[in-house]
Backbone as a ProteinNet text record, in pm:
[ID]
protein_1_A
[PRIMARY]
MAELNFYSGTMDCGKSTLALQMDHTHRSRGRVGRVFTSRDRAGEATLSSRLGLEVDAIEVTPELHFWHYVVDELTQGGRIDYLVCDEAQFYTRQHVDQLAKVVDELSIDVFAFGILTDFRSRLFEGSARLVELADRVHTLQVEALCWCGERATHNARTENGEMVTEGEVIVVGDTEDEDRPEPSIGYEVLCRRHHRRRMTAAAARAAALSPDVLPFG
[TERTIARY]
-1611.1	-1543.9	-1505.2	-1384.2	-1335.5	-1410.4	-1420.9	-1492.9	-1418.5	-1443.5	-1397.2	-1516.1	-1508.4	-1616.6	-1575.3	-1667.9	-1641.8	-1747.2	-1701	-1788.4	-1769.5	-1876.2	-1862	-1959.3	-1927.5	-2011.9	-1941.2	-2005.5	-1943.6	-1842.1	-1774.2	-1690	-1777.8	-1718.5	-1785	-1893.7	-1895.9	-1998.9	-1942.9	-1816.4	-1761.5	-1688.5	-1639	-1570.5	-1445.6	-1360.7	-1236.5	-1264.1	-1365.9	-1404.3	-1447.5	-1525.1	-1567.9	-1449.4	-1353.7	-1235	-1157.4	-1142.8	-1075.1	-1152	-1284	-1366.7	-1358.5	-1355.3	-1345.9	-1215.3	-1106.5	-977.5	-979.9	-1034.6	-1040.5	-1124	-1238.5	-1328	-1261.6	-1195.8	-1132.9	-1012	-933.2	-818.1	-863	-973.9	-1022.4	-1071.7	-1095.2	-1138	-1021.8	-899.9	-782	-736.4	-799.2	-756.5	-639.6	-558.3	-440.1	-457.4	-440.6	-460.9	-355.6	-371	-287	-377.9	-334.3	-411.6	-337.2	-407.8	-349.9	-429.2	-361.5	-430.5	-350.7	-408.4	-340.8	-379.6	-280.4	-302.3	-397.6	-380.5	-464.7	-438.7	-541.9	-530.6	-424.4	-392.6	-295.8	-152.3	-136.1	-1.1	22.3	142.3	176.1	175.5	129.6	130.9	50.5	-60.4	-148.2	-293	-373.2	-517.3	-582.5	-653.3	-712.4	-858.1	-932.8	-1070.8	-1084.5	-1191.5	-1215.5	-1253.9	-1276.9	-1306.7	-1179.8	-1064	-936.8	-867.2	-921.8	-860	-765.3	-658	-566.9	-482.2	-436.7	-346.8	-240.7	-130.1	-28.2	-81.9	-40.6	-87.8	24.4	1.7	95.1	46.9	133.8	95.9	87.9	-23	-42.1	13.8	121.7	184.4	161.1	185.8	170.6	257.8	369.1	461.5	418.8	331.4	290.6	213.3	247.1	178	117.7	-13.3	-77.9	-49.3	-56.4	-33.8	107.8	206.2	344.9	367.3	307.1	324.7	271.1	149.7	87	161.5	197.2	269.5	404.1	474.3	602.5	584.3	481.4	455.7	426.5	344.3	308.8	428.3	509.2	627.2	727.2	734.7	826.6	768.2	654.9	596.5	494.4	460.5	359.9	219	128.4	-11.9	-96.7	-183.6	-275.1	-413	-509.2	-647.2	-734.5	-694.6	-777.1	-693.3	-742.3	-683.1	-789.9	-753.8	-839.3	-773.6	-846.2	-790	-871.7	-819.6	-891.4	-846	-926.3	-900.2	-879.4	-961.9	-944.9	-975.6	-1039.7	-1064.1	-933.9	-826.7	-698	-618.1	-667.6	-596.1	-612.9	-522.3	-532.3	-618.3	-657.3	-730.6	-648	-517.6	-430.1	-429.3	-429.3	-436.1	-560.3	-673.2	-798.9	-798.9	-744.6	-732.8	-647.2	-540.4	-453.9	-528.8	-610	-688.6	-786.9	-849.5	-942.9	-870.4	-748.4	-669.8	-633.8	-601.1	-571	-691.2	-810.3	-932.3	-953.2	-946.8	-980.8	-877.4	-749.9	-644.3	-591	-602.7	-546.2	-651.5	-777.4	-889.4	-868.8	-826.7	-807.7	-915	-986.6	-1090.8	-1030.5	-1095.9	-1054.9	-1173.5	-1150	-1250.6	-1197.9	-1254.5	-1209.6	-1309.5	-1257	-1340.5	-1299.5	-1397.5	-1360.4	-1477.8	-1445.3	-1542.3	-1571.1	-1696.4	-1734.1	-1695.1	-1727.6	-1704.3	-1618.1	-1551.2	-1465.8	-1545.2	-1475.6	-1543.2	-1613.3	-1586.4	-1653.9	-1774.5	-1805.3	-1913.1	-1882	-1753.8	-1712	-1648.5	-1667.2	-1614.7	-1462.6	-1410.8	-1267.4	-1227.9	-1104.5	-1057.1	-1067.5	-1016	-1019.8	-1160.9	-1247.2	-1384.8	-1461.3	-1439.1	-1507.1	-1471.8	-1343.6	-1302	-1357.4	-1366.3	-1423.4	-1570.6	-1643.5	-1784.8	-1796.9	-1702.9	-1705.6	-1670.9	-1582.4	-1529.9	-1577.7	-1622.2	-1651.8	-1763.6	-1748.3	-1855.6	-1975.3	-1946.4	-2052.9	-2013.3	-2107.3	-2088.7	-2186.4	-2133	-2214.7	-2216.9	-2334.9	-2347.8	-2359.7	-2270	-2271.7	-2401.5	-2454.2	-2585.1	-2581.6	-2462.7	-2451.7	-2450.7	-2551.8	-2564.7	-2499.3	-2407	-2351.5	-2456.7	-2449.4	-2549.4	-2488.5	-2561.5	-2527.4	-2550.9	-2495.8	-2514.4	-2661.6	-2744.3	-2886.9	-2965.8	-2902.2	-2969.7	-3016.1	-3012.8	-3051.6	-2937.2	-2968.7	-2867.3	-2763.3	-2637	-2527.5	-2497.7	-2489.8	-2463.7	-2342.4	-2289.6	-2180.8	-2065.7	-1943.2	-1824.2	-1782.7	-1756.7	-1717.4	-1578.8	-1501.4	-1372	-1388.9	-1328.5	-1338.6	-1199.8	-1191.8	-1071.6	-1113.9	-1063.8	-1103.8	-1254.8	-1317.8	-1460.5	-1547.7	-1488.3	-1566.8	-1547.8	-1656.8	-1652.7	-1587.5	-1501.8	-1436.6	-1470.4	-1471.6	-1506.2	-1398.8	-1282.7	-1172.7	-1044.7	-950	-821.4	-781.3	-668.7	-620.7	-722.6	-740	-838	-799.4	-670.8	-625.9	-547.8	-610.4	-545.8	-590	-496.7	-532	-538.8	-655.4	-672.5	-680	-663.4	-673.3	-802.6	-902	-1032.9	-1047.3	-943.5	-957.3	-838.4	-779.6	-666.3	-719	-709.8	-765.2	-685.6	-562.3	-480.3	-524.8	-602.5	-652.9	-804.6	-878.4	-1024.2	-1082.4	-1009.9	-1060.1	-943.4	-920	-805.4	-817.7	-703.5	-706	-769.3	-745.5	-808.3	-877.3	-1003.4	-1078.4	-1182.1	-1253.9	-1357.5	-1483.4	-1596.5	-1725.5	-1825.7	-1916.4	-2020.8	-2147.4	-2212.4	-2331.5	-2440.3	-2565.9	-2673.2	-2659.8	-2729.2	-2714.1	-2755.8	-2862.5	-2911.7	-2806.4	-2744.2	-2646.1	-2512.4	-2482.7	-2364.1	-2382.8	-2500.3	-2528.5	-2519.5	-2564.1	-2563.5	-2430.9	-2337	-2208.3	-2227.6	-2324.7	-2358.3	-2298.8	-2179	-2114.7	-2168.5	-2127	-2170.2	-2122.2	-1998.5	-1945.6	-2023.7	-2058.1	-2135.6	-2274.7	-2332.7	-2465	-2461	-2354.6	-2342	-2324.3	-2243.5	-2221.3	-2350.6	-2430.1	-2557.2	-2653.3	-2651.9	-2742.6	-2707.6	-2578.1	-2534	-2535.7	-2568.4	-2567.9	-2676.5	-2644.9	-2746	-2865.9	-2845.4	-2953.2	-3063.2	-3029.1	-3129.2	-3167.1	-3101.1	-3135.6	-3266.3	-3356	-3481.2	-3452.3	-3537.2	-3523.8	-3561.4	-3486.9	-3520.1	-3490.1
1090	1065.2	918.3	892.4	754.4	681.8	548.3	467.5	338	286.6	154.3	59.7	-30.7	-124.6	-264.6	-337.6	-475.1	-565.6	-662.1	-759.4	-893.8	-946	-1067.5	-1175.5	-1297.2	-1411.6	-1538.3	-1652.7	-1779.9	-1817.5	-1927.9	-1981.6	-2016	-2017.2	-2059.1	-1963.7	-1839.9	-1746.5	-1644.9	-1659.6	-1576.2	-1450.9	-1448	-1327.7	-1295.5	-1395.5	-1370.6	-1338.5	-1399.7	-1367.8	-1222.7	-1176.7	-1036.7	-944.2	-984.9	-902.9	-885.4	-994.5	-987.7	-898.5	-911.3	-829.8	-682.5	-655.6	-516.6	-454	-527.4	-476.2	-452.6	-548.1	-533.9	-413.1	-396.1	-285.6	-150.7	-134.5	-5.9	18.3	-86.3	-69.8	-34.5	-93.6	-66.8	76.9	143.6	284.4	379.1	325.1	408.6	432.5	367.9	385	289.8	327.5	249.6	200.9	70.8	16.4	-84.8	-139.1	-246.8	-356.9	-480.9	-597.3	-667.4	-695	-762.4	-889.4	-985.9	-1107	-1171.9	-1275.9	-1346.5	-1493.4	-1579.3	-1724	-1771.9	-1722.5	-1765.8	-1912.3	-1980.1	-2123.3	-2151.1	-2050.7	-2069.7	-2044.9	-2001.6	-1977.8	-1832.4	-1805.2	-1671.1	-1569.7	-1446.8	-1332.7	-1358.8	-1428.7	-1456.6	-1444.5	-1375.9	-1371.3	-1457.7	-1562.2	-1655.7	-1682.1	-1727.2	-1768.5	-1913.6	-1977.3	-2116.8	-2133.3	-2021.5	-2027.1	-2039.4	-2033.3	-2049.8	-1920	-1806.7	-1677.3	-1643	-1572.2	-1528.6	-1412	-1331.8	-1219.8	-1216	-1150.6	-1130.6	-1035.2	-1057.2	-973.8	-953.4	-865.7	-841.2	-920.3	-1004	-1087.1	-1002.5	-1015.8	-943.8	-1029.1	-984.1	-1051.3	-966.3	-1022.9	-942.1	-816.7	-822.7	-709.1	-599	-631.1	-531.2	-418.6	-296.6	-179.1	-105	-110.4	-51.7	97.3	168.7	314.2	344.3	280.1	304.5	263.8	150.4	105.1	209.3	254.9	348.8	481.7	533	660.1	648.7	539.2	519.5	518.5	448.4	442.1	581.6	657.7	792	885.3	872.5	957.5	934	810.3	775.6	804.3	871.2	910.3	814.6	711.2	617.1	673.7	606.4	648.8	533.2	562.2	461.2	524.2	469.4	517.7	427	300.5	206.8	87.9	19	-105.7	-214.1	-330.5	-449.8	-543.8	-578.2	-656.6	-784.4	-895.2	-1022.2	-1098.5	-1198	-1279.5	-1190.9	-1086.8	-987.7	-1042.3	-1158.5	-1217.5	-1248.6	-1270.1	-1303.2	-1179.9	-1059.9	-938.8	-914.6	-839.6	-802.6	-677.1	-649.4	-525.5	-404.5	-412.8	-301.7	-281.3	-389.4	-378	-300.2	-335.7	-270.5	-123.7	-94.8	44.8	123.6	61.9	128.1	152.9	57.1	75.4	190.7	200.1	310.4	445.3	449.1	572.5	608.1	506.9	530	593.8	544.8	600.4	744.3	766.7	897.5	1005.1	969.9	1070.7	1087.9	982.8	988.4	978.8	963.7	956.7	846.7	730.1	612.5	510	462	362.7	229	160.6	27	-67.3	-177.2	-281.3	-409	-444.4	-561.2	-675.1	-797.4	-915.8	-1022.9	-1085.1	-1187.3	-1264.1	-1374.5	-1456.7	-1390.8	-1394.5	-1327.3	-1408.5	-1537.3	-1618.5	-1740	-1791.4	-1907.7	-2036.9	-2150.3	-2280.5	-2303	-2215	-2224.1	-2131.6	-2065.4	-1966.3	-1841	-1807.1	-1686.1	-1590.5	-1462.4	-1363	-1368.1	-1362.5	-1344.9	-1205.4	-1191.7	-1062.7	-953.6	-981.8	-881.3	-847.1	-947.2	-924.1	-844.4	-876.6	-804	-655.3	-626.3	-486.2	-416.5	-486.8	-428.7	-395.9	-483	-455.1	-329.5	-312.7	-196.4	-66.7	-72.5	50.3	79.8	-19.1	0.4	102.8	181.2	272.1	193.2	82.9	-3.4	-149.6	-230.1	-374.2	-440.3	-516.4	-579.9	-730.9	-788.8	-934.1	-982.1	-1069.3	-1113.8	-1186.8	-1160.5	-1213.1	-1355.4	-1401.5	-1540.4	-1629.6	-1714.7	-1796.1	-1932.5	-1964.3	-2099.2	-2193	-2319.9	-2416.8	-2526.7	-2565	-2681.4	-2806.6	-2918.2	-3043.4	-3081.6	-3032.2	-3065.6	-2978.5	-2874.4	-2785.7	-2656	-2644.6	-2520.8	-2419.8	-2294.4	-2188.9	-2214	-2211.9	-2233	-2102.7	-2108.2	-1989.7	-2004.9	-2127.3	-2152.6	-2225.6	-2193.5	-2259.4	-2369.3	-2487.6	-2600.9	-2649	-2689.7	-2752.5	-2902.6	-2978.8	-3124.1	-3185.7	-3296.5	-3378.6	-3519.2	-3561.6	-3690.4	-3701.7	-3591.2	-3590.3	-3564.1	-3559.9	-3538	-3394.4	-3330.9	-3192.9	-3182.3	-3080.1	-3053.7	-2912.6	-2888.8	-2757.5	-2700.8	-2766.6	-2717.8	-2720	-2637.6	-2633.4	-2490.9	-2476.2	-2345.3	-2278.3	-2147.4	-2075.2	-2075.5	-2056.7	-2047.7	-2173.4	-2258.2	-2376.8	-2384.1	-2369.4	-2369.5	-2512.5	-2553.9	-2688.7	-2687.4	-2802.5	-2816.2	-2888.8	-2813.4	-2872.2	-2924.2	-2905.1	-2944.5	-3028.7	-3105.3	-3189.8	-3318.8	-3330.4	-3445.9	-3572.8	-3559.3	-3676.6	-3747.3	-3676.8	-3736.9	-3722	-3832	-3822	-3757.2	-3763.3	-3703.4	-3641.7	-3509.3	-3446.8	-3457.7	-3462.2	-3476	-3354.5	-3235.8	-3114.9	-3044.3	-3013.4	-2945.5	-2852.7	-2784.1	-2692.5	-2715.2	-2691.2	-2716.2	-2614.7	-2571.8	-2480.4	-2559.3	-2524.1	-2595.3	-2496.2	-2542.9	-2464.1	-2471.3	-2383.5	-2381.7	-2514	-2573.1	-2698.2	-2807.4	-2824.5	-2932.6	-2895.1	-2766.2	-2726.7	-2760.9	-2734.8	-2768.2	-2918.1	-2995.4	-3141.3	-3204.1	-3120.3	-3167.7	-3270.2	-3245.6	-3337.2	-3285	-3331	-3293.4	-3379.5	-3348.4	-3428.4	-3572.1	-3589.7	-3724.9	-3800.2	-3731.7	-3796	-3833.8	-3748.2	-3778	-3899.2	-3909.3	-4025.2	-4153.1	-4144.9	-4262.3	-4307.1	-4209.8	-4243.8	-4308.3	-4259.1	-4313.1	-4456.7	-4492.2	-4627.5	-4722.4	-4671.6	-4756.4	-4862	-4987.2	-5094.2	-5060.7	-4974.4	-4941.1	-4859	-4794.9	-4711.3	-4761.2	-4865.7	-4919.8	-4998.7	-4984.6	-5059.3	-5207.8	-5290.6	-5434.1	-5465.8	-5558.6	-5581.9	-5711
-470.3	-343.3	-333.2	-290.9	-279.5	-169.3	-184	-86.7	-56.5	63.5	102.6	88.7	-9.3	-36.4	3.3	65.4	105.7	43.6	-37.5	-102.5	-32.7	27.1	105.4	59.1	96.9	64.5	107.3	88.4	121.8	14.3	33.9	-71.9	-192	-309.1	-432.8	-481.1	-428.3	-475.2	-574.4	-614.1	-720.7	-675.6	-552.9	-503.9	-585.2	-605.1	-679	-824.9	-881.1	-1019.3	-1029.4	-931.8	-931.2	-910.3	-825.5	-803.8	-934.3	-1008.1	-1138	-1234.9	-1235.3	-1323.8	-1285.8	-1155.5	-1109.1	-1158.2	-1144.5	-1191.1	-1341	-1416.4	-1562.1	-1603.3	-1538.8	-1573.9	-1551.4	-1439.3	-1410.5	-1500.4	-1526.2	-1616	-1756.7	-1800.9	-1936.7	-1953.2	-1840.7	-1844.8	-1817.2	-1823.6	-1809.7	-1667.2	-1571.4	-1432.4	-1402.8	-1306.8	-1270	-1125.8	-1107.3	-974.1	-935.1	-817.1	-766.4	-714.9	-735.4	-691.8	-579.5	-472.1	-355.7	-325.2	-267.9	-224.3	-111.7	-53.5	55.4	52.2	45	49.5	-59.6	-179.5	-292	-323.6	-374.7	-407	-512.3	-596	-704	-659.4	-536	-486.8	-451.3	-406.5	-359.6	-472.3	-439.2	-531.2	-658.4	-645.6	-758.7	-713.5	-793.7	-770.5	-877.5	-835.9	-931	-895.5	-996.2	-974	-1016	-970.5	-1006.1	-1153.4	-1222.5	-1365.8	-1448.7	-1382.9	-1453.6	-1486.9	-1444.6	-1470.1	-1356.1	-1388.5	-1283.4	-1330.3	-1234	-1262.4	-1152.9	-1182	-1079.9	-973.6	-851	-741.2	-640.5	-547.4	-438.6	-318.1	-262.8	-149	-21.3	48	174.2	288.1	345.4	459.4	584.4	702.3	823.8	823	750.3	748.4	651	555.3	456.6	524.9	489.7	542.8	424	409.1	291.6	277.9	387.8	381.5	333.2	391.9	351.2	205.4	166	28	-70.2	-47.5	-140.7	-141.8	-26.4	-19.8	-90.5	-70.7	-138.8	-290.2	-338	-481.9	-537.9	-468.8	-515.5	-510.1	-405.1	-390.4	-502.8	-550.7	-658.5	-796.8	-801.4	-928.8	-984.2	-907.8	-954.2	-944.6	-1008.6	-1005.1	-952.3	-860.3	-807.4	-792.7	-864.1	-855	-768.7	-756.5	-680	-635.5	-535.2	-488.1	-491.2	-544.3	-537.1	-437	-331.5	-221.6	-202.3	-253.5	-242.2	-118	-78.5	40.7	163.5	173.4	279.5	417.9	423.3	555.3	628.5	552	612.6	655.5	624.9	662.8	813.5	869.6	1010.7	1025.8	1148.9	1176	1133.4	1156.3	1118.8	967.7	892.2	746.3	704.1	762.8	724	766.9	883.7	926.2	827.2	778.7	680.7	549.9	508.3	385.5	400.7	517.2	540.9	533.7	584.7	579.8	436.2	354.6	212.9	142.9	174.3	114.5	159.8	290.8	345.8	316.9	324.6	313.2	170.7	88.3	-46.7	-156.6	-117.7	-213.5	-317.2	-268.7	-353.8	-318.9	-419.4	-396.7	-356.8	-263.1	-222.3	-239.1	-310	-329.7	-264.9	-151.2	-75.9	-91.5	-100.9	-121.7	-21.1	43.4	139.6	196.8	259.7	330.6	465.3	506.4	630.6	754.2	755.9	875.2	844.1	948.6	932.1	949.7	955.1	961.7	1095.1	1192.6	1322.4	1329.4	1216.5	1208.1	1289.9	1300.4	1368.9	1268.6	1290.4	1198.9	1192.3	1067.9	1050.6	1099.6	1144.3	1194.3	1088.6	969.1	863.1	820.8	809.3	767.9	872.7	999.2	1106.7	1101.5	1081.3	1076.7	952.8	842.8	722.1	741.3	806.7	835.4	921.8	1013.6	1103.2	1030.8	930.7	870.7	728.9	655.1	513.2	490.3	383.1	342.5	291.5	224.4	172.5	191	238.1	248.8	152.5	57.9	-45.7	-24.1	-27.9	-25.5	-168.7	-210.6	-349.4	-381.6	-499.7	-536.9	-590.9	-631.7	-677.2	-553.8	-540.6	-420.6	-439.4	-349.6	-347.9	-290.1	-328	-284.7	-199.8	-98.1	-17.5	-101.7	-60.7	-134.5	-144.9	-52	-53.6	-150.2	-206.3	-300.1	-239.4	-105.4	-39.8	-45.7	-20.1	-22.5	85.2	45.9	141.6	212.9	344.2	425.1	515.4	526.6	620	550.1	593.8	542.1	640	587.1	671.5	631.9	731.6	706	722	632.1	639	646	714.6	716.6	677.6	560.7	504.3	492.5	454.3	428.9	548.8	668.4	789.5	838.7	875.7	920.6	1057.5	1072.7	1200.8	1244.8	1374.7	1428	1519.4	1523.6	1604.7	1522.1	1562.9	1493.5	1461	1390.4	1350.1	1259.6	1276.9	1196.9	1049.8	1021	882.3	846.3	768.2	711.4	567.4	474.7	333	284	239.4	187.4	36.2	-25.2	-169.8	-199.8	-243	-268.3	-410.7	-494.3	-634.4	-681.5	-593.8	-629.2	-690.4	-822.1	-890.9	-864.6	-817.4	-789.2	-662.3	-581.1	-458.4	-457.1	-463.6	-468	-344.4	-233.4	-111	-34.8	-49.3	16.9	167.8	235.8	380.6	446.4	390.2	440.6	325.3	341.3	237.4	298.1	211.7	255.8	173.5	235.8	172.1	225.4	138.8	184.1	214.8	324.6	369.8	409.4	405.9	464.1	616.3	687	832.6	896.3	846.4	904.8	899	781.1	768.4	831.6	843.8	918.1	1065.5	1118.7	1258.7	1282.7	1184	1196.7	1155.9	1107.3	1056.3	944.3	861.4	753.1	622.3	589.6	463.7	350.2	228.6	114.2	127.8	176.3	194	300.8	408.7	515.1	465.3	382.4	328.5	235.9	154.6	65.6	146.6	252.4	336.2	402.9	448.5	512.6	414.1	289.5	188.5	151.9	165.2	129.8	248.5	366.7	484.8	477.3	513.1	511	599.7	698	789.1	723.4	609.9	546.3	407.2	359.3	229.5	238.4	138.9	139.8	120.3	174.9	154.3	10	-46.8	-183.9	-236.4
[MASK]
+++++++++++++++++++++++++++++++++++++++++++++++++++++++++++++++++++++++++++++++++++++++++++++++++++++++++++++++++++++++++++++++++++++++++++++++++++++++++++++++++++++++++++++++++++++++++++++++++++++++++++++++++++++++++

């Protein structure tokens, strides 16, 4: 029986890598699928991981209708056994409802991957709906770490290294731009304690170098 599966975790816990692996595993067994993503770090219509792997994907826009897309493909003689849906936190409630219908009415497996909460520690729209509808919700076992070494549980947005808690929910930052040592907008995973204190890695380094905390010598 087909299922709607949701794999969630913080940034840097390997969601996109698992999505790529899931697609590879099913294709290697002769199954035919489609890969979807939204606002991937590598650009439009691409599913990529921080390990350097990437595949072509279908970009999920507000106008995309999963049910219509799948039915059109099947009507034209195409075959679809599964869907891999990365960055599902950016999907709308309607997108997730459509995915559930694809599973229930067409017996097509859906594997969705996404971050659970935004930088304000509030559920993303797509993730919230997936938690409500998914047959199975999986927490990824690879744990991202806060700068202090503790398990990271919260996603933080930074501007010039300082954590912010207000602004647009969806702002894609470049966390790996080597041309800029400190991007104007970035993201970082933190433990709950340091998220509450707004203590990013940059803030911690600045505090450690402050004359107020340096030992006399």
